[in-house]
mmCIF file of C-alpha atoms and ligand atoms in Angstrom:
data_model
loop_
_atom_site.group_PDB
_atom_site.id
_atom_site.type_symbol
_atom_site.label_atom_id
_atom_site.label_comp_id
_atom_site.label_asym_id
_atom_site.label_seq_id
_atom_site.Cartn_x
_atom_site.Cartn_y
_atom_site.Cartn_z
ATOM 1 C CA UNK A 210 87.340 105.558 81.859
ATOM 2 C CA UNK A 211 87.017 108.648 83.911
ATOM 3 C CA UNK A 212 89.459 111.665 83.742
ATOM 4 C CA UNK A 213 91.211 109.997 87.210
ATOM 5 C CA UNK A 214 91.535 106.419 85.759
ATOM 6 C CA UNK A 215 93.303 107.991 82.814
ATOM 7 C CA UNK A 216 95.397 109.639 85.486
ATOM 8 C CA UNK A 217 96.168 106.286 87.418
ATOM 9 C CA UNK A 218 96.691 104.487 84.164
ATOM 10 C CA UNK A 219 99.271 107.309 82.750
ATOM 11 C CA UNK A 220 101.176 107.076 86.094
ATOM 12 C CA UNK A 221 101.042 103.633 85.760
ATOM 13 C CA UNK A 222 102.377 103.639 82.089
ATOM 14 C CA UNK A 223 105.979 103.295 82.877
ATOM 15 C CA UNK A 224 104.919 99.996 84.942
ATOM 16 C CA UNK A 225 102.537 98.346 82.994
ATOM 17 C CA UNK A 226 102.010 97.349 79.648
ATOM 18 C CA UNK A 227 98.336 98.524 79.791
ATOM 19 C CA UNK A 228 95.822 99.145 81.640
ATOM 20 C CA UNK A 229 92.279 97.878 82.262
ATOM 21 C CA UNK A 230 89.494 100.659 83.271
ATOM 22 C CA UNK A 231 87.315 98.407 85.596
ATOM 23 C CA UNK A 232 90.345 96.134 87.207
ATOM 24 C CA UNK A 233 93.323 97.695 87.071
ATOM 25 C CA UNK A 234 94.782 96.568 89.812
ATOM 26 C CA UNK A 235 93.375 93.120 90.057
ATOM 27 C CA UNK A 236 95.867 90.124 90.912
ATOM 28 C CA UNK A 237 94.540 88.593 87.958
ATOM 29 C CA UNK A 238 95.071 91.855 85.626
ATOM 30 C CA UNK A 239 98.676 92.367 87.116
ATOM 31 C CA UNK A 240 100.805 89.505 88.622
ATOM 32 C CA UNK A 241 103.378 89.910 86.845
ATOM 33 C CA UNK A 242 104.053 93.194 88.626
ATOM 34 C CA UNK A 243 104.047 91.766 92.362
ATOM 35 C CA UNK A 244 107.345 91.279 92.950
ATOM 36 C CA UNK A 245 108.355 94.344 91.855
ATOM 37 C CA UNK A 246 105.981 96.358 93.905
ATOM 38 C CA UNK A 247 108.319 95.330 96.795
ATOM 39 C CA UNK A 248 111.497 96.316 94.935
ATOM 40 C CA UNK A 249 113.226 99.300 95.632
ATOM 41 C CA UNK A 250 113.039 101.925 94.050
ATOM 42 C CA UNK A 251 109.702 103.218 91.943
ATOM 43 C CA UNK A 252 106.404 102.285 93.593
ATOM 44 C CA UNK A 253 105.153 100.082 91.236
ATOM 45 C CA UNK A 254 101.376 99.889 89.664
ATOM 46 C CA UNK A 255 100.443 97.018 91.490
ATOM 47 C CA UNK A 256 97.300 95.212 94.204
ATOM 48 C CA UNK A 257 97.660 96.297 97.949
ATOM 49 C CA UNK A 258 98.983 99.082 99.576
ATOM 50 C CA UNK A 259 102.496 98.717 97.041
ATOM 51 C CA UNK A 260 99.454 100.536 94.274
ATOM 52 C CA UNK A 261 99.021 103.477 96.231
ATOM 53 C CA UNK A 262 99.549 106.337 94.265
ATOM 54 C CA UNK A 263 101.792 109.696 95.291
ATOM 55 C CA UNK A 264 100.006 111.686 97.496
ATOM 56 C CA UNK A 265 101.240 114.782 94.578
ATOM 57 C CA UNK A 266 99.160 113.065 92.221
ATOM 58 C CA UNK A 267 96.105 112.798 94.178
ATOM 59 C CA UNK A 268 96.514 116.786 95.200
ATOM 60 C CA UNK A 269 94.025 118.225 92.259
ATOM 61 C CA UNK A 270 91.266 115.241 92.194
ATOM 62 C CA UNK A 271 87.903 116.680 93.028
ATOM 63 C CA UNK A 272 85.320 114.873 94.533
ATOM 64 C CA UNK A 273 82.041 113.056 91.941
ATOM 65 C CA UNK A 274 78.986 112.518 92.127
ATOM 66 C CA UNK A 275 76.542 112.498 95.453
ATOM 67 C CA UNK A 276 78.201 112.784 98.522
ATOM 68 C CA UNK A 277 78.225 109.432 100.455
ATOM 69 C CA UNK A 278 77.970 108.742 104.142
ATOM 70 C CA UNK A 279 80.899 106.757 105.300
ATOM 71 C CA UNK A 280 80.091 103.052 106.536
ATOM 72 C CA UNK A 281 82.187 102.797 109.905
ATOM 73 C CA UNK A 282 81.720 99.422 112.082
ATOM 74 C CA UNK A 283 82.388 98.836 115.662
ATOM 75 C CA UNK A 284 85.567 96.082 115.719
ATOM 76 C CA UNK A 285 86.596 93.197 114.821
ATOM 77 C CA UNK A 286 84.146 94.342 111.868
ATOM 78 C CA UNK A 287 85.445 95.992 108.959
ATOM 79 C CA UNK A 288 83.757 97.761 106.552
ATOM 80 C CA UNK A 289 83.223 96.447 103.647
ATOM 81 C CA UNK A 290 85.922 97.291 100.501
ATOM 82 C CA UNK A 291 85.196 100.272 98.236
ATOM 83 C CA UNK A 292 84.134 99.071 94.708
ATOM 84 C CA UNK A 293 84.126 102.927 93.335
ATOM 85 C CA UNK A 294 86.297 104.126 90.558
ATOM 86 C CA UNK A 295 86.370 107.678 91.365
ATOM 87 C CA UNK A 296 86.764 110.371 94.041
ATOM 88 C CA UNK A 297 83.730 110.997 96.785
ATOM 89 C CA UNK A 298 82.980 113.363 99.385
ATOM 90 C CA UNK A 299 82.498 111.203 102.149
ATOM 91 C CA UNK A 300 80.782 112.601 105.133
ATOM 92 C CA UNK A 301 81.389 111.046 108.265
ATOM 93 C CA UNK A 302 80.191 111.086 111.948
ATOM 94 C CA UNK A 303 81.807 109.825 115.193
ATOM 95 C CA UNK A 304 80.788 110.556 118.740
ATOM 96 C CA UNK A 305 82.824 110.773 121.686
ATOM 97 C CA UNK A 306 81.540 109.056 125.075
ATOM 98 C CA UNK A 307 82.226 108.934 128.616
ATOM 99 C CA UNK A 308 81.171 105.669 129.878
ATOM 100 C CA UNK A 309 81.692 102.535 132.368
ATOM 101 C CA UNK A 310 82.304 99.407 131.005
ATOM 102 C CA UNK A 311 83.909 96.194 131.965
ATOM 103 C CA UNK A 312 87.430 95.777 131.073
ATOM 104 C CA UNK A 313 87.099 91.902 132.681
ATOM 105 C CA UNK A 314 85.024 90.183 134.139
ATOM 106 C CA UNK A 315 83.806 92.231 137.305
ATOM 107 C CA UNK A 316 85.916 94.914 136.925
ATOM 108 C CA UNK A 317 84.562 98.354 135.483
ATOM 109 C CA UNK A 318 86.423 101.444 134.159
ATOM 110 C CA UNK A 319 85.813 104.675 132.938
ATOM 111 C CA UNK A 320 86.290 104.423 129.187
ATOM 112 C CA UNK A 321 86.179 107.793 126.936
ATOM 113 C CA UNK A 322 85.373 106.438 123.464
ATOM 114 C CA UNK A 323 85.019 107.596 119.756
ATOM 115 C CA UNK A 324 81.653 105.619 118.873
ATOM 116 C CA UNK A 325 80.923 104.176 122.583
ATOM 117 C CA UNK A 326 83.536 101.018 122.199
ATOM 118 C CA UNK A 327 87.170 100.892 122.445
ATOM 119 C CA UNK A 328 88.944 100.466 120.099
ATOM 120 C CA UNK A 329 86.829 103.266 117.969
ATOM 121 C CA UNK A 330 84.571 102.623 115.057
ATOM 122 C CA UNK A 331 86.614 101.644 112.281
ATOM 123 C CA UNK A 332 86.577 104.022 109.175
ATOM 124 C CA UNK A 333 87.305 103.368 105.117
ATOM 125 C CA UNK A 334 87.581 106.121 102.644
ATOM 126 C CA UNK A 335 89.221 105.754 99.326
ATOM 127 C CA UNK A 336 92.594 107.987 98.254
ATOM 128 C CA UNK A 337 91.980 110.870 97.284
ATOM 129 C CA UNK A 338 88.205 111.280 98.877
ATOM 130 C CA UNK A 339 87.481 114.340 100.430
ATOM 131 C CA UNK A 340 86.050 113.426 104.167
ATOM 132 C CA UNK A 341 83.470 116.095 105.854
ATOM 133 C CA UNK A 342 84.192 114.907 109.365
ATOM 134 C CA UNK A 343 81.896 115.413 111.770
ATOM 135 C CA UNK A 344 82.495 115.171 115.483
ATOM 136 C CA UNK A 345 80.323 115.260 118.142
ATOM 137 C CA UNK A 346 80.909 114.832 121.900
ATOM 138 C CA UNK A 347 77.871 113.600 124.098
ATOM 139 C CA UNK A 348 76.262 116.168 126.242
ATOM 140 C CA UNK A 349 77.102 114.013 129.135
ATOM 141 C CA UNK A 350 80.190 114.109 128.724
ATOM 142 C CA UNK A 351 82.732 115.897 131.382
ATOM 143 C CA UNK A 352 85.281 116.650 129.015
ATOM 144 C CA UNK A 353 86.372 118.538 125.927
ATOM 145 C CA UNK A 354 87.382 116.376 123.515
ATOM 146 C CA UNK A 355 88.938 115.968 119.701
ATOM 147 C CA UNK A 356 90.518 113.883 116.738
ATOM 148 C CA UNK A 357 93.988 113.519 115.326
ATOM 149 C CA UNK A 358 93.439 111.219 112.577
ATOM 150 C CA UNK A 359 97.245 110.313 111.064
ATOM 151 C CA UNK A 360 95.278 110.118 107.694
ATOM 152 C CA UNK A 361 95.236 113.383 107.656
ATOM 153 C CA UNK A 362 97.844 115.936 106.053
ATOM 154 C CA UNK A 363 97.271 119.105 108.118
ATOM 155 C CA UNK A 364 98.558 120.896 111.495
ATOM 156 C CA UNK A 365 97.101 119.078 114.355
ATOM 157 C CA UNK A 366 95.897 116.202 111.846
ATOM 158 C CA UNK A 367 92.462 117.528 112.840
ATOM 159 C CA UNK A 368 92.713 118.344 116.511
ATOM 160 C CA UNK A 369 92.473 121.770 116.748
ATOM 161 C CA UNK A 370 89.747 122.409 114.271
ATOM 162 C CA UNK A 371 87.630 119.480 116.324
ATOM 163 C CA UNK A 372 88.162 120.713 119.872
ATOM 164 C CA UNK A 373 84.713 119.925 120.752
ATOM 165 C CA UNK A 374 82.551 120.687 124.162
ATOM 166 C CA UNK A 375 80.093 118.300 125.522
ATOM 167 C CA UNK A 376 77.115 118.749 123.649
ATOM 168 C CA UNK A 377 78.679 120.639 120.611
ATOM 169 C CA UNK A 378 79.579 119.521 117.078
ATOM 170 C CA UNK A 379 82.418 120.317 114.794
ATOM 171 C CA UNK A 380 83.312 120.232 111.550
ATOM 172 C CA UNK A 381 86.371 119.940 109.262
ATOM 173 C CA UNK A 382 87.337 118.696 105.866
ATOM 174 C CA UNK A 383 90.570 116.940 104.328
ATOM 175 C CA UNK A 384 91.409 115.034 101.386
ATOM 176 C CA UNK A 385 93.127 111.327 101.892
ATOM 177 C CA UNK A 386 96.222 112.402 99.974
ATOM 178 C CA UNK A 387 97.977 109.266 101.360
ATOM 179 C CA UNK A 388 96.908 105.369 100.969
ATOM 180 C CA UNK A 389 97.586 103.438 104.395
ATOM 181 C CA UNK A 390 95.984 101.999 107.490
ATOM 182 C CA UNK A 391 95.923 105.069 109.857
ATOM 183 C CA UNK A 392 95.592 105.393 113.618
ATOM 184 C CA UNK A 393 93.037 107.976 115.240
ATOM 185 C CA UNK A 394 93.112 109.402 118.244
ATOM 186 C CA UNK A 395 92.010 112.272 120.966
ATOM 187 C CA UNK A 396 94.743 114.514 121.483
ATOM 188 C CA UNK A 397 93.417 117.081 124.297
ATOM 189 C CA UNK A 398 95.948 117.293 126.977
ATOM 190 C CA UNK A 399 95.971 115.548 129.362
ATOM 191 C CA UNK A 400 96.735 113.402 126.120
ATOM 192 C CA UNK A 401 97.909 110.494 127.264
ATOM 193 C CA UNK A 402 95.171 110.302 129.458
ATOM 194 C CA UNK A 403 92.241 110.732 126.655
ATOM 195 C CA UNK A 404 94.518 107.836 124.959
ATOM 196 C CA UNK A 405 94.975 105.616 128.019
ATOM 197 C CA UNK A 406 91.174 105.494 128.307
ATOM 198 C CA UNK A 407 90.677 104.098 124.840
ATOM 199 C CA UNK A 408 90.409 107.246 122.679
ATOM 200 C CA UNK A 409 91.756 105.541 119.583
ATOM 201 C CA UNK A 410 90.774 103.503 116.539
ATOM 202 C CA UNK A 411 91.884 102.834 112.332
ATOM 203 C CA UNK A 412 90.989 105.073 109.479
ATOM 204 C CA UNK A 413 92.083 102.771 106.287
ATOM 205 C CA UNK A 414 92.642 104.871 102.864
ATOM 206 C CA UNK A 415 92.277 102.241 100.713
ATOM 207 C CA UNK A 416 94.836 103.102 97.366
ATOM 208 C CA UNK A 417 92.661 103.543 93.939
ATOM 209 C CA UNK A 418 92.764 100.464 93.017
ATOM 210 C CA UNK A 419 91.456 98.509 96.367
ATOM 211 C CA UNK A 420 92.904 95.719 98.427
ATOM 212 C CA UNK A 421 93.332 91.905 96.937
ATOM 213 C CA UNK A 422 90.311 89.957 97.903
ATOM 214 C CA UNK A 423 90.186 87.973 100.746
ATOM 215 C CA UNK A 424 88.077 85.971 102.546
ATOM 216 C CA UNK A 425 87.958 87.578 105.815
ATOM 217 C CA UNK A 426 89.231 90.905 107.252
ATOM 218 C CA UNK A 427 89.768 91.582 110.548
ATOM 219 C CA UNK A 428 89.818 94.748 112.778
ATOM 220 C CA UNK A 429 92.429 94.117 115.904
ATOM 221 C CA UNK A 430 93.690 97.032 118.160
ATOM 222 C CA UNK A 431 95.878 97.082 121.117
ATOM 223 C CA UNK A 432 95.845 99.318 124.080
ATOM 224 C CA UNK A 433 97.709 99.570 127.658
ATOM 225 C CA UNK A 434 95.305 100.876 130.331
ATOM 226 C CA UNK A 435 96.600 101.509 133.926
ATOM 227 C CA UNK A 436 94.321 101.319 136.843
ATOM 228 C CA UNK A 437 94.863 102.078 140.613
ATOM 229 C CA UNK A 438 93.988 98.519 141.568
ATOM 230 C CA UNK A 439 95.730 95.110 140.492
ATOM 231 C CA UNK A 440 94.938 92.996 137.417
ATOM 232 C CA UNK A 441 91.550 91.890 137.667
ATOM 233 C CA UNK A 442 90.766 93.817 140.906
ATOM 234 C CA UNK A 443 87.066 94.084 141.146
ATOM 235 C CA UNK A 444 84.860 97.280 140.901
ATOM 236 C CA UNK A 445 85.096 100.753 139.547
ATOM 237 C CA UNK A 446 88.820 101.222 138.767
ATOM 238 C CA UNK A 447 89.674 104.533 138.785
ATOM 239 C CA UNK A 448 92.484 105.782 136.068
ATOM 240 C CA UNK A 449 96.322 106.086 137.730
ATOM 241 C CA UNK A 450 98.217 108.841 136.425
ATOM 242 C CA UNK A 451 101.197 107.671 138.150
ATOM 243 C CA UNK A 452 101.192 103.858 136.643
ATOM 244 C CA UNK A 453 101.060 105.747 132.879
ATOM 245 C CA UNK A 454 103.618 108.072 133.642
ATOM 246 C CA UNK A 455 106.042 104.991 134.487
ATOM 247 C CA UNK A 456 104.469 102.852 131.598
ATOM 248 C CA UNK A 457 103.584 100.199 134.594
ATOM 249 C CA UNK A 458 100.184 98.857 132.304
ATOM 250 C CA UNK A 459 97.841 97.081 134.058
ATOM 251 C CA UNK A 460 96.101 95.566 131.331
ATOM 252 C CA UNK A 461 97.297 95.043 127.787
ATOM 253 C CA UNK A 462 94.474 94.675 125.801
ATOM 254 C CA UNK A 463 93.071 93.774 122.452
ATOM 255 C CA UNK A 464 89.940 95.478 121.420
ATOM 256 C CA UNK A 465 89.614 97.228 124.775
ATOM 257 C CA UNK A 466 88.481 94.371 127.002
ATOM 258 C CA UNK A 467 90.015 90.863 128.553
ATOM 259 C CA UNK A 468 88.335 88.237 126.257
ATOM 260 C CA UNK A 469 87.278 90.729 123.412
ATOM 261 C CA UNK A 470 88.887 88.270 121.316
ATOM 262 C CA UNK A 471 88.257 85.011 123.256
ATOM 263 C CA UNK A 472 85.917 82.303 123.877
ATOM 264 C CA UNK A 473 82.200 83.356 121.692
ATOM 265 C CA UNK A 474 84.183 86.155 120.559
ATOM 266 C CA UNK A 475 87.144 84.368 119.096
ATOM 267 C CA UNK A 476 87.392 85.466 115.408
ATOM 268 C CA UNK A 477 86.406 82.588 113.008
ATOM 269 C CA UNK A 478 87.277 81.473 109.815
ATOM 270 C CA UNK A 479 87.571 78.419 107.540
ATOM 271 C CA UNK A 480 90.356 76.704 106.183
ATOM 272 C CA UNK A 481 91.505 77.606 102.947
ATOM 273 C CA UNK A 482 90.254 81.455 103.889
ATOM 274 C CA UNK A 483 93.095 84.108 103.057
ATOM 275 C CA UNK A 484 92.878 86.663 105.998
ATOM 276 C CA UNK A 485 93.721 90.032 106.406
ATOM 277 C CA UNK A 486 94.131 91.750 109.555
ATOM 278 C CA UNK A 487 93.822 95.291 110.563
ATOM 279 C CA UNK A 488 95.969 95.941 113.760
ATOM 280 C CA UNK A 489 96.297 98.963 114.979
ATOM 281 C CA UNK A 490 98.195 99.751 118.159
ATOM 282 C CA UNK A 491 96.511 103.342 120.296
ATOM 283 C CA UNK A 492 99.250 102.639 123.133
ATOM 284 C CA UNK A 493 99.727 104.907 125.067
ATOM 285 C CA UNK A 494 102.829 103.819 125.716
ATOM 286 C CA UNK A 495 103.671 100.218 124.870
ATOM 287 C CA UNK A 496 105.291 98.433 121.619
ATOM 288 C CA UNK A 497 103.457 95.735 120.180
ATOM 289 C CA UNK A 498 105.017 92.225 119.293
ATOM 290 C CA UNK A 499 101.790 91.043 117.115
ATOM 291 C CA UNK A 500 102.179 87.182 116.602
ATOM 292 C CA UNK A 501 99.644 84.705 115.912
ATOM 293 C CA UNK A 502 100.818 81.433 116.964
ATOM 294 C CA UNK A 503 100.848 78.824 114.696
ATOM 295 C CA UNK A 504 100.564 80.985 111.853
ATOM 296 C CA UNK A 505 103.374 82.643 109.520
ATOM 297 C CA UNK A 506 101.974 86.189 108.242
ATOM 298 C CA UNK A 507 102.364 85.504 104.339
ATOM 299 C CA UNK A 508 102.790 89.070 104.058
ATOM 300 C CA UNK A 509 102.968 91.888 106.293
ATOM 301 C CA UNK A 510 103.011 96.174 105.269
ATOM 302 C CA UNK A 511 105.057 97.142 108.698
ATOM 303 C CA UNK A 512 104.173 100.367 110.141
ATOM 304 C CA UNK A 513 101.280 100.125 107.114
ATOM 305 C CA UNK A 514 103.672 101.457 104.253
ATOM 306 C CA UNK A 515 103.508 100.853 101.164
ATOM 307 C CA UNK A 516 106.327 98.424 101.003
ATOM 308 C CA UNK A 517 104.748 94.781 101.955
ATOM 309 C CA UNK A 518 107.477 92.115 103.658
ATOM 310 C CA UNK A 519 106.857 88.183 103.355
ATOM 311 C CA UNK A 520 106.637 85.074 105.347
ATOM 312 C CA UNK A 521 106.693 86.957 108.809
ATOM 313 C CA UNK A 522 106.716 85.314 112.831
ATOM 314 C CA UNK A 523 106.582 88.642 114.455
ATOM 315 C CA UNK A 524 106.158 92.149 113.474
ATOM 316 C CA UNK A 525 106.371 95.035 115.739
ATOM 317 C CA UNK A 526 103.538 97.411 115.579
ATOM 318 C CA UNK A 527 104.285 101.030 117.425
ATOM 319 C CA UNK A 528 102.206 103.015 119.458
ATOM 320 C CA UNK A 529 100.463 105.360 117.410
ATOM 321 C CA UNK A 530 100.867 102.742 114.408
ATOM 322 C CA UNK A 531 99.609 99.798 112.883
ATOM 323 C CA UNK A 532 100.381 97.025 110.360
ATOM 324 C CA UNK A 533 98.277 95.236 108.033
ATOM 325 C CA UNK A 534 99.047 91.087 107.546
ATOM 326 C CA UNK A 535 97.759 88.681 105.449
ATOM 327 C CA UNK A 536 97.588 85.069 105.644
ATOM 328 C CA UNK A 537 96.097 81.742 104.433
ATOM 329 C CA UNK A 538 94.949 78.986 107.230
ATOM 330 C CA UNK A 539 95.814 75.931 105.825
ATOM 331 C CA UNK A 540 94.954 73.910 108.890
ATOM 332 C CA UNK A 541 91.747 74.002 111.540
ATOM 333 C CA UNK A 542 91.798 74.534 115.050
ATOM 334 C CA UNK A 543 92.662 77.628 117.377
ATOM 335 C CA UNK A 544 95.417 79.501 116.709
ATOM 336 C CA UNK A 545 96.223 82.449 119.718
ATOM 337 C CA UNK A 546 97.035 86.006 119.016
ATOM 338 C CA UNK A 547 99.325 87.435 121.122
ATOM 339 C CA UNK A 548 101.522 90.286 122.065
ATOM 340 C CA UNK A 549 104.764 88.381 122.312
ATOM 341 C CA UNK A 550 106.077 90.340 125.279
ATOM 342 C CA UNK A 551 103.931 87.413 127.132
ATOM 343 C CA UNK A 552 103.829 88.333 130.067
ATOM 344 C CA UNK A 553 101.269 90.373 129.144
ATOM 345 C CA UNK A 554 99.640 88.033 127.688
ATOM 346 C CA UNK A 555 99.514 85.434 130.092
ATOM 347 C CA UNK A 556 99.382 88.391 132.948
ATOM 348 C CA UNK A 557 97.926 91.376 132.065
ATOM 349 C CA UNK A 558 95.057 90.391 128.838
ATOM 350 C CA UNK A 559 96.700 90.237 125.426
ATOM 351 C CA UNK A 560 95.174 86.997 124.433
ATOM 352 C CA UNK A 561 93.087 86.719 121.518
ATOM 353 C CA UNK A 562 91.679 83.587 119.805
ATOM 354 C CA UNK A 563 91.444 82.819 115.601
ATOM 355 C CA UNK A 564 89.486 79.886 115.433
ATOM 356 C CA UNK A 565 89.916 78.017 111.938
ATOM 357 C CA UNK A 566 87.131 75.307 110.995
ATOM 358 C CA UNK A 567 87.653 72.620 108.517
ATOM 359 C CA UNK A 568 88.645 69.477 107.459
ATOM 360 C CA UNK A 569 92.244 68.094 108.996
ATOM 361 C CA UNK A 570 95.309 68.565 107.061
ATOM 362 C CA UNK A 571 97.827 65.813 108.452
ATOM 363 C CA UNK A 572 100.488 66.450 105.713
ATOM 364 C CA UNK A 573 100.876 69.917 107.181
ATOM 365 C CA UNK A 574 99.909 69.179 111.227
ATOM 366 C CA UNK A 575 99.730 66.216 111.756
ATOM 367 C CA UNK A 576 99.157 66.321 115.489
ATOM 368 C CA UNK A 577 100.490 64.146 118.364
ATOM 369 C CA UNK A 578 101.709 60.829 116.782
ATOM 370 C CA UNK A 579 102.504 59.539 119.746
ATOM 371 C CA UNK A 580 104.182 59.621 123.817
ATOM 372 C CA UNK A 581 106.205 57.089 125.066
ATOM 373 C CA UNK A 582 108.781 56.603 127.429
ATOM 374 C CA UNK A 583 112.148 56.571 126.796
ATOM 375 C CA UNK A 584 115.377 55.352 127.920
ATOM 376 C CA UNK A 585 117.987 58.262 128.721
ATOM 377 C CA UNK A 586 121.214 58.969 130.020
ATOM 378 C CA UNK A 587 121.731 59.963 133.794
ATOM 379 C CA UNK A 588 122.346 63.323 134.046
ATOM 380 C CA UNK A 589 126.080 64.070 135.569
HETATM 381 CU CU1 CU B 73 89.437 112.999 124.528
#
């Protein structure tokens, strides 16, 4: 057991009865503790974000062993989960990019990007890792640019020590003194303009202990991007200042792009996979009403606290926030994701697609039964 186990384990003491050195926090080491981790009151020694520990404890942990490049993937990948027992230094690179894509079908835009997609690369560290953070911003780039990672506990959360020219580097350190599912972001003024073009993406500080295992994990992020020309407009549309002042979006968006989430891309499982998803929302502006339909989040961790809630339709996801939910599919077919505002789903992009293979389960769906006609009452 290693000097920070013994640490976990003696904060842990109060909680549990004992504690195991290589699965501590494993549902099967601990259920008995579940419920309680969602009590108030103590946090309580137990899987998911509930076994994060208190950022004072993590303060004096040093990093071990090599350092260790950080895995980051471009969405709806996630990287895979930590299965280390001990504090790294994790060095890791992102670099900013100026650059046209499609946001739908025939239209282009202008996106500025951390890793050359919107949302950004998605990043995993461990609490209590020290992360070398390197950022560079492509020499064709027109603009200064830096990070703000919410993972970090620090003035600026990293923005003024990365102000970064194109074609320069920086360099800064932190420690993850805080288990949670973070949002990044550029914050050089204009900033709602660096955001509005997709400068955003999830940092996830997994607690000591690691997430529950699931089957599949999932990295969703919203955005609201306002152009000078009409939904779905074709060409190059230019950025409109005056659209994001007023908060008029033109496109609501998951994972940067109409039909990111749709169609080839639609994300896939099988039934009797539990899912987690990673949703983060970059704004700039708008409030998220994440909702999968035909699907009850088993659990939710609004805003990405520690506290987790249960057996959830809806759950509100800020801008500059995120939530991480969990659920089983029980039955197959293709379940939408949505932001329930819907108009902006149905009007302006925020449609995504889970689609759920398997065998039928007519005890919980059964599916049309029947249509007939039927005799009513005039109406008066
Ligand atoms: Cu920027």
């Amino acid at each position: 057991m290693t000097l920070n186990q013994t640490i976990m384990c003696l904060a842990a003491a109060a909680l549990l009865a004992g504690c195991n050195s290589s699965t501590s926090t494993s549902e099967s080491s601990a259920p008995s503790v579940i419920p309680e981790a969602n009590a108030a009151g103590p946090i309580a020694f137990a899987p998911g974000l509930a076994s994060a520990l208190p950022s004072s404890e993590v303060r004096g942990w040093t990093p071990e062993g090599d350092p260790i490049t950080g895995e980051v993937t471009y969405a709806p990948d996630v990287p895979a989960p930590i299965d280390r027992d001990y504090p790294a230094k994790v060095i890791i690179e992102l670099e900013t990019t100026e650059e046209v894509m499609e946001i739908a079908d025939g239209t282009d835009y202008t996106f500025w990007t951390f890793g050359g997609a919107v949302p950004g690369k998605f990043m995993r560290v461990r609490q209590g890792d020290t992360v070398e953070f390197h950022l560079k911003n492509h020499p064709d780039s027109k603009m200064p640019h830096n990070i703000d990672l919410h993972a970090v506990t620090g003035p600026g959360g990293g923005a003024t020590s990365t102000f970064t020219a194109p074609g320069h580097e920086t360099v800064f350190t932190f420690q993850a003194l805080n288990a949670g599912l973070f949002v990044y972001h550029c914050a050089t003024a204009p900033v709602g303009m660096h955001i509005a073009n997709g400068m955003y993406g999830l940092i996830l500080v997994e607690p000591p202990g690691g997430l529950p295992a699931v089957d599949k994990e999932f990295y969703v992020m919203q955005g609201d991007f306002y152009t000078t020309g009409e939904y779905g407009a074709e060409g190059l549309q230019p950025f409109s200042m005056d659209k994001a002042i007023d908060e008029d979006a033109t496109y609501v968006l998951f994972n940067g792009r109409v039909g990111a989430l749709t169609g080839d891309n639609a994300l896939k499982a099988e039934v009797g996979d539990k899912v987690r998803m990673f949703v983060g929302n970059g704004g700039p502006n708008l409030i998220s009403s994440f909702h999968v339909i035909g699907e009850i989040f088993d659990k939710v961790y609004p805003e990405a606290g520690t506290r987790f809630q249960e057996n959830v339709q809806t759950t509100l996801i800020p801008a500059g926030g995120a939530a991480m939910v969990e659920f089983e599919v029980e039955v197959p077919g293709t379940y939408i994701i949505v932001d329930h505002s819907i108009f902006r789903t149905f009007h302006k992009g925020s449609l995504g697609m889970l689609q759920v293979g398997g065998d039928e389960a007519p005890a919980i769906y059964s599916g049309q039964q029947s249509d007939t006609e039927y005799e009513a009452e005039p109406l008066k």
